[in-house]
PDB file of C-alpha atoms in Angstrom:
ATOM      1  CA  MET A1135      67.044 213.135 212.969  1.00  0.00           C
ATOM      2  CA  VAL A1136      67.040 213.377 209.522  1.00  0.00           C
ATOM      3  CA  VAL A1137      69.380 215.122 208.044  1.00  0.00           C
ATOM      4  CA  ALA A1138      70.312 217.451 204.445  1.00  0.00           C
ATOM      5  CA  THR A1139      71.732 215.086 202.306  1.00  0.00           C
ATOM      6  CA  GLU A1140      73.767 214.976 198.602  1.00  0.00           C
ATOM      7  CA  GLU A1141      70.632 212.633 197.271  1.00  0.00           C
ATOM      8  CA  MET A1142      68.205 215.718 198.364  1.00  0.00           C
ATOM      9  CA  ALA A1143      70.085 218.071 196.662  1.00  0.00           C
ATOM     10  CA  VAL A1144      70.453 215.077 193.429  1.00  0.00           C
ATOM     11  CA  TYR A1145      66.842 215.629 193.550  1.00  0.00           C
ATOM     12  CA  CYS A1146      66.193 219.176 193.437  1.00  0.00           C
ATOM     13  CA  PHE A1147      68.657 219.290 190.137  1.00  0.00           C
ATOM     14  CA  ASP A1148      66.676 216.570 188.879  1.00  0.00           C
ATOM     15  CA  THR A1149      63.546 218.037 188.853  1.00  0.00           C
ATOM     16  CA  LEU A1150      64.606 221.446 187.068  1.00  0.00           C
ATOM     17  CA  VAL A1151      66.252 219.588 184.402  1.00  0.00           C
ATOM     18  CA  ALA A1152      63.317 218.079 184.196  1.00  0.00           C
ATOM     19  CA  HIS A1153      61.188 221.009 183.637  1.00  0.00           C
ATOM     20  CA  TYR A1154      63.612 221.998 181.216  1.00  0.00           C
ATOM     21  CA  THR A1155      63.700 218.493 178.952  1.00  0.00           C
ATOM     22  CA  GLY A1156      59.408 217.883 179.224  1.00  0.00           C
ATOM     23  CA  GLU A1157      60.567 214.768 180.923  1.00  0.00           C
ATOM     24  CA  GLN A1158      59.811 212.859 184.559  1.00  0.00           C
ATOM     25  CA  PRO A1159      62.669 213.206 187.095  1.00  0.00           C
ATOM     26  CA  HIS A1160      64.496 210.456 188.264  1.00  0.00           C
ATOM     27  CA  PRO A1161      63.101 208.814 191.539  1.00  0.00           C
ATOM     28  CA  PRO A1162      64.242 210.087 194.873  1.00  0.00           C
ATOM     29  CA  ALA A1163      66.584 207.927 196.470  1.00  0.00           C
ATOM     30  CA  PHE A1164      66.250 208.977 200.128  1.00  0.00           C
ATOM     31  CA  GLU A1165      63.240 208.309 202.104  1.00  0.00           C
ATOM     32  CA  ASP A1166      60.599 210.262 202.852  1.00  0.00           C
ATOM     33  CA  GLY A1167      59.689 211.689 205.835  1.00  0.00           C
ATOM     34  CA  ASN A1168      57.622 215.407 206.982  1.00  0.00           C
ATOM     35  CA  HIS A1169      59.778 217.952 207.756  1.00  0.00           C
ATOM     36  CA  PRO A1170      59.908 222.398 207.591  1.00  0.00           C
ATOM     37  CA  LEU A1171      62.581 222.104 204.181  1.00  0.00           C
ATOM     38  CA  PHE A1172      63.738 225.113 202.275  1.00  0.00           C
ATOM     39  CA  VAL A1173      65.270 224.874 198.395  1.00  0.00           C
ATOM     40  CA  THR A1174      68.015 227.663 197.616  1.00  0.00           C
ATOM     41  CA  TRP A1175      69.101 228.530 194.163  1.00  0.00           C
ATOM     42  CA  LYS A1176      72.429 230.812 193.909  1.00  0.00           C
ATOM     43  CA  LYS A1177      74.619 231.508 191.023  1.00  0.00           C
ATOM     44  CA  VAL A1178      78.716 231.236 190.613  1.00  0.00           C
ATOM     45  CA  ALA A1179      80.536 232.787 188.010  1.00  0.00           C
ATOM     46  CA  ASN A1180      84.176 233.241 187.252  1.00  0.00           C
ATOM     47  CA  GLY A1181      84.624 232.567 190.900  1.00  0.00           C
ATOM     48  CA  SER A1182      82.674 235.509 192.410  1.00  0.00           C
ATOM     49  CA  GLU A1183      80.358 235.193 195.795  1.00  0.00           C
ATOM     50  CA  PRO A1184      77.695 233.093 194.725  1.00  0.00           C
ATOM     51  CA  ARG A1185      74.535 235.162 194.263  1.00  0.00           C
ATOM     52  CA  LEU A1186      71.110 233.866 195.803  1.00  0.00           C
ATOM     53  CA  ARG A1187      68.548 233.735 192.614  1.00  0.00           C
ATOM     54  CA  GLY A1188      65.717 231.910 194.863  1.00  0.00           C
ATOM     55  CA  CYS A1189      64.755 231.014 197.777  1.00  0.00           C
ATOM     56  CA  ILE A1190      61.705 229.630 198.953  1.00  0.00           C
ATOM     57  CA  GLY A1191      60.244 227.148 201.455  1.00  0.00           C
ATOM     58  CA  THR A1192      57.719 226.201 203.902  1.00  0.00           C
ATOM     59  CA  LEU A1193      58.373 226.676 207.895  1.00  0.00           C
ATOM     60  CA  GLU A1194      55.575 223.875 208.489  1.00  0.00           C
ATOM     61  CA  PRO A1195      56.153 220.327 208.323  1.00  0.00           C
ATOM     62  CA  ARG A1196      55.146 218.299 205.111  1.00  0.00           C
ATOM     63  CA  GLN A1197      56.730 215.358 203.094  1.00  0.00           C
ATOM     64  CA  ILE A1198      59.506 216.083 201.865  1.00  0.00           C
ATOM     65  CA  VAL A1199      59.935 214.640 198.561  1.00  0.00           C
ATOM     66  CA  SER A1200      57.168 216.026 196.949  1.00  0.00           C
ATOM     67  CA  GLY A1201      58.192 219.368 199.209  1.00  0.00           C
ATOM     68  CA  PHE A1202      61.747 219.211 197.190  1.00  0.00           C
ATOM     69  CA  LYS A1203      60.119 218.686 193.484  1.00  0.00           C
ATOM     70  CA  ASP A1204      58.049 221.325 194.560  1.00  0.00           C
ATOM     71  CA  TYR A1205      60.152 224.115 196.438  1.00  0.00           C
ATOM     72  CA  ALA A1206      62.756 223.517 194.004  1.00  0.00           C
ATOM     73  CA  LEU A1207      60.467 224.815 191.215  1.00  0.00           C
ATOM     74  CA  THR A1208      59.246 227.169 193.135  1.00  0.00           C
ATOM     75  CA  SER A1209      62.472 229.169 194.283  1.00  0.00           C
ATOM     76  CA  ALA A1210      63.962 228.499 191.111  1.00  0.00           C
ATOM     77  CA  LEU A1211      61.270 230.169 189.158  1.00  0.00           C
ATOM     78  CA  ARG A1212      58.600 232.034 190.904  1.00  0.00           C
ATOM     79  CA  ASP A1213      60.713 233.845 193.296  1.00  0.00           C
ATOM     80  CA  ARG A1214      59.113 237.206 193.165  1.00  0.00           C
ATOM     81  CA  ARG A1215      62.301 238.786 193.857  1.00  0.00           C
ATOM     82  CA  PHE A1216      64.136 237.461 190.687  1.00  0.00           C
ATOM     83  CA  PRO A1217      63.638 236.330 186.818  1.00  0.00           C
ATOM     84  CA  PRO A1218      62.897 232.796 186.416  1.00  0.00           C
ATOM     85  CA  ILE A1219      66.033 230.532 185.704  1.00  0.00           C
ATOM     86  CA  GLN A1220      67.058 229.544 182.739  1.00  0.00           C
ATOM     87  CA  SER A1221      67.826 226.450 181.546  1.00  0.00           C
ATOM     88  CA  LYS A1222      71.242 228.513 180.088  1.00  0.00           C
ATOM     89  CA  GLU A1223      72.287 229.132 183.382  1.00  0.00           C
ATOM     90  CA  LEU A1224      72.326 225.723 184.940  1.00  0.00           C
ATOM     91  CA  PRO A1225      76.109 225.262 184.947  1.00  0.00           C
ATOM     92  CA  THR A1226      76.430 228.493 187.657  1.00  0.00           C
ATOM     93  CA  LEU A1227      73.917 227.233 189.633  1.00  0.00           C
ATOM     94  CA  GLU A1228      74.617 225.349 193.305  1.00  0.00           C
ATOM     95  CA  CYS A1229      71.809 224.072 195.194  1.00  0.00           C
ATOM     96  CA  THR A1230      71.469 224.014 198.682  1.00  0.00           C
ATOM     97  CA  VAL A1231      68.543 221.785 200.827  1.00  0.00           C
ATOM     98  CA  SER A1232      67.393 222.550 204.073  1.00  0.00           C
ATOM     99  CA  ILE A1233      65.588 221.021 206.698  1.00  0.00           C
ATOM    100  CA  LEU A1234      64.925 222.903 209.921  1.00  0.00           C
ATOM    101  CA  THR A1235      64.821 221.781 213.314  1.00  0.00           C
ATOM    102  CA  ASP A1236      64.588 222.394 216.650  1.00  0.00           C
ATOM    103  CA  TYR A1237      62.030 224.679 216.854  1.00  0.00           C
ATOM    104  CA  GLU A1238      62.144 227.192 220.220  1.00  0.00           C
ATOM    105  CA  ILE A1239      60.462 230.159 221.412  1.00  0.00           C
ATOM    106  CA  ALA A1240      63.251 232.826 222.276  1.00  0.00           C
ATOM    107  CA  GLU A1241      63.361 234.814 225.566  1.00  0.00           C
ATOM    108  CA  ASP A1242      63.473 238.140 223.379  1.00  0.00           C
ATOM    109  CA  TYR A1243      65.197 238.990 220.185  1.00  0.00           C
ATOM    110  CA  LEU A1244      68.662 238.851 221.831  1.00  0.00           C
ATOM    111  CA  ASP A1245      67.978 235.013 222.429  1.00  0.00           C
ATOM    112  CA  TRP A1246      69.766 233.421 219.845  1.00  0.00           C
ATOM    113  CA  GLU A1247      72.922 232.859 217.987  1.00  0.00           C
ATOM    114  CA  VAL A1248      74.728 234.202 214.519  1.00  0.00           C
ATOM    115  CA  GLY A1249      75.151 231.261 212.523  1.00  0.00           C
ATOM    116  CA  LYS A1250      73.445 228.741 214.532  1.00  0.00           C
ATOM    117  CA  HIS A1251      70.204 229.706 214.453  1.00  0.00           C
ATOM    118  CA  GLY A1252      67.406 231.038 211.838  1.00  0.00           C
ATOM    119  CA  LEU A1253      64.525 233.435 213.043  1.00  0.00           C
ATOM    120  CA  ILE A1254      61.289 234.176 212.605  1.00  0.00           C
ATOM    121  CA  ILE A1255      59.778 237.187 213.959  1.00  0.00           C
ATOM    122  CA  ASP A1256      56.097 238.282 214.477  1.00  0.00           C
ATOM    123  CA  PHE A1257      54.824 241.114 215.321  1.00  0.00           C
ATOM    124  CA  THR A1258      52.173 243.999 215.554  1.00  0.00           C
ATOM    125  CA  ASP A1259      53.101 246.767 213.015  1.00  0.00           C
ATOM    126  CA  PRO A1260      52.338 249.830 215.156  1.00  0.00           C
ATOM    127  CA  ASP A1261      51.621 251.768 212.047  1.00  0.00           C
ATOM    128  CA  TYR A1262      48.685 249.721 210.923  1.00  0.00           C
ATOM    129  CA  ASN A1263      47.801 247.324 213.117  1.00  0.00           C
ATOM    130  CA  ILE A1264      48.037 244.369 211.119  1.00  0.00           C
ATOM    131  CA  ARG A1265      50.641 241.303 211.957  1.00  0.00           C
ATOM    132  CA  ARG A1266      53.751 240.731 209.945  1.00  0.00           C
ATOM    133  CA  SER A1267      56.164 237.838 209.754  1.00  0.00           C
ATOM    134  CA  ALA A1268      59.370 237.186 208.273  1.00  0.00           C
ATOM    135  CA  THR A1269      62.332 234.680 208.466  1.00  0.00           C
ATOM    136  CA  TYR A1270      66.075 234.081 207.341  1.00  0.00           C
ATOM    137  CA  LEU A1271      67.844 230.616 207.941  1.00  0.00           C
ATOM    138  CA  PRO A1272      70.665 230.201 210.220  1.00  0.00           C
ATOM    139  CA  GLU A1273      73.644 230.757 207.328  1.00  0.00           C
ATOM    140  CA  VAL A1274      72.045 234.223 206.483  1.00  0.00           C
ATOM    141  CA  ALA A1275      73.605 236.731 209.390  1.00  0.00           C
ATOM    142  CA  GLY A1276      76.731 235.147 209.700  1.00  0.00           C
ATOM    143  CA  HIS A1277      77.214 235.453 205.592  1.00  0.00           C
ATOM    144  CA  GLU A1278      75.788 238.994 205.912  1.00  0.00           C
ATOM    145  CA  GLY A1279      77.976 239.897 209.227  1.00  0.00           C
ATOM    146  CA  TRP A1280      74.940 240.847 210.713  1.00  0.00           C
ATOM    147  CA  THR A1281      74.838 241.951 214.873  1.00  0.00           C
ATOM    148  CA  HIS A1282      71.863 240.620 216.534  1.00  0.00           C
ATOM    149  CA  ALA A1283      69.894 243.796 216.117  1.00  0.00           C
ATOM    150  CA  GLU A1284      70.659 244.400 212.765  1.00  0.00           C
ATOM    151  CA  THR A1285      69.186 240.649 211.667  1.00  0.00           C
ATOM    152  CA  ILE A1286      65.999 241.585 213.641  1.00  0.00           C
ATOM    153  CA  ASP A1287      65.689 244.877 211.698  1.00  0.00           C
ATOM    154  CA  SER A1288      66.745 243.218 208.549  1.00  0.00           C
ATOM    155  CA  LEU A1289      63.468 240.831 209.141  1.00  0.00           C
ATOM    156  CA  MET A1290      60.881 243.545 210.190  1.00  0.00           C
ATOM    157  CA  ARG A1291      62.424 245.476 206.758  1.00  0.00           C
ATOM    158  CA  LYS A1292      61.656 242.031 204.899  1.00  0.00           C
ATOM    159  CA  SER A1293      58.152 241.512 206.616  1.00  0.00           C
ATOM    160  CA  GLY A1294      56.846 244.798 204.912  1.00  0.00           C
ATOM    161  CA  TYR A1295      57.094 247.247 207.819  1.00  0.00           C
ATOM    162  CA  GLN A1296      58.125 250.617 207.050  1.00  0.00           C
ATOM    163  CA  GLY A1297      57.845 252.474 210.031  1.00  0.00           C
ATOM    164  CA  THR A1298      60.395 253.553 212.555  1.00  0.00           C
ATOM    165  CA  ILE A1299      62.725 250.962 214.225  1.00  0.00           C
ATOM    166  CA  THR A1300      62.960 251.411 217.903  1.00  0.00           C
ATOM    167  CA  GLU A1301      64.400 249.376 220.711  1.00  0.00           C
ATOM    168  CA  SER A1302      60.767 248.972 222.328  1.00  0.00           C
ATOM    169  CA  LEU A1303      59.432 247.746 219.374  1.00  0.00           C
ATOM    170  CA  ARG A1304      62.026 245.172 219.297  1.00  0.00           C
ATOM    171  CA  LYS A1305      61.463 243.951 222.611  1.00  0.00           C
ATOM    172  CA  LYS A1306      57.724 243.491 221.605  1.00  0.00           C
ATOM    173  CA  ILE A1307      58.751 241.121 218.892  1.00  0.00           C
ATOM    174  CA  LYS A1308      57.926 236.859 218.969  1.00  0.00           C
ATOM    175  CA  VAL A1309      60.997 235.470 217.876  1.00  0.00           C
ATOM    176  CA  THR A1310      60.951 231.453 217.108  1.00  0.00           C
ATOM    177  CA  ARG A1311      65.007 230.358 216.822  1.00  0.00           C
ATOM    178  CA  TYR A1312      65.230 226.952 214.796  1.00  0.00           C
ATOM    179  CA  GLN A1313      68.510 225.221 213.721  1.00  0.00           C
ATOM    180  CA  SER A1314      68.987 223.497 210.271  1.00  0.00           C
ATOM    181  CA  THR A1315      70.786 220.777 208.643  1.00  0.00           C
ATOM    182  CA  LEU A1316      72.189 221.816 205.149  1.00  0.00           C
ATOM    183  CA  TYR A1317      73.630 220.316 201.968  1.00  0.00           C
ATOM    184  CA  THR A1318      75.067 222.456 199.180  1.00  0.00           C
ATOM    185  CA  MET A1319      75.559 220.793 195.549  1.00  0.00           C
ATOM    186  CA  HIS A1320      77.343 222.995 192.758  1.00  0.00           C
ATOM    187  CA  TYR A1321      76.012 221.684 189.122  1.00  0.00           C
ATOM    188  CA  GLY A1322      79.236 220.259 188.213  1.00  0.00           C
ATOM    189  CA  GLU A1323      79.465 218.412 191.618  1.00  0.00           C
ATOM    190  CA  TYR A1324      75.774 216.935 190.235  1.00  0.00           C
ATOM    191  CA  VAL A1325      76.750 216.357 186.572  1.00  0.00           C
ATOM    192  CA  ALA A1326      79.754 213.983 188.234  1.00  0.00           C
ATOM    193  CA  TYR A1327      77.292 212.754 190.339  1.00  0.00           C
ATOM    194  CA  LEU A1328      74.671 211.276 187.652  1.00  0.00           C
ATOM    195  CA  LYS A1329      78.187 209.956 185.250  1.00  0.00           C
ATOM    196  CA  LYS A1330      79.494 208.087 188.428  1.00  0.00           C
ATOM    197  CA  ASN A1331      75.632 206.715 189.751  1.00  0.00           C
ATOM    198  CA  ARG A1332      73.715 206.506 186.042  1.00  0.00           C
ATOM    199  CA  GLY A1333      76.725 206.794 183.330  1.00  0.00           C
ATOM    200  CA  ALA A1334      75.045 209.811 181.563  1.00  0.00           C
ATOM    201  CA  ALA A1335      74.770 213.354 182.097  1.00  0.00           C
ATOM    202  CA  PRO A1336      71.746 214.746 181.525  1.00  0.00           C
ATOM    203  CA  SER A1337      71.476 216.187 177.959  1.00  0.00           C
ATOM    204  CA  ILE A1338      69.736 219.855 177.473  1.00  0.00           C
ATOM    205  CA  SER A1339      69.709 221.896 174.550  1.00  0.00           C
ATOM    206  CA  GLY A1340      71.792 225.268 174.753  1.00  0.00           C
ATOM    207  CA  VAL A1341      73.886 223.789 177.665  1.00  0.00           C
ATOM    208  CA  PRO A1342      77.750 223.742 177.436  1.00  0.00           C
ATOM    209  CA  ALA A1343      80.023 221.643 178.399  1.00  0.00           C
ATOM    210  CA  VAL A1344      80.720 220.907 181.927  1.00  0.00           C
ATOM    211  CA  ASN A1345      84.131 219.409 183.530  1.00  0.00           C
ATOM    212  CA  GLY A1346      85.380 218.745 180.053  1.00  0.00           C
ATOM    213  CA  PHE A1347      82.742 216.675 178.665  1.00  0.00           C
ATOM    214  CA  LYS A1348      79.562 217.522 177.087  1.00  0.00           C
ATOM    215  CA  PRO A1349      76.309 216.778 178.688  1.00  0.00           C
ATOM    216  CA  GLY A1350      74.886 213.717 177.871  1.00  0.00           C
ATOM    217  CA  HIS A1351      78.279 212.285 176.088  1.00  0.00           C
TER     218      HIS A1351
END
């Protein structure tokens, strides 16, 4: 089974840095394959809890090299919930790469484990008779401290449903559960990786020193 790795997170940072410098990203140091994947950017400032800055991916298998390249930029620059990430934010960023595995149809909306399973819900909006769907990655419910019902209710709102949530409606939801492997890397770790493996850190205008040295020196 393929697992998320340090090199995949490095490639996402490489891709975002290349966007700001106008250069081509360094070739990936991992093998290609076909898997569902997500890229998540969070901002860590002054020792506070990491704050989401963008998260986009695909629930369908696709080539992971092109997938991570595409979604590294899409999640950083085109997640409609947030303004595009600016280069000056780089030192505060952490990147999490996720590869999704083990898709299963749940027996009902309670048939999954918090912290283990991600969820895809699919249901018919009773007010408009249209299909709605949404997903949360496995780490979301545990991070938020949600129960099973709270997670499902939040997913229903995320899907765009604005009506009354009832137990009977919850029982009509089709729930697909899945698992993931993930790897999280902070920008400082990315810079250290480049210094160790390539001999130089990225040089980006307007980006301050990281870990005691200026990028590019």
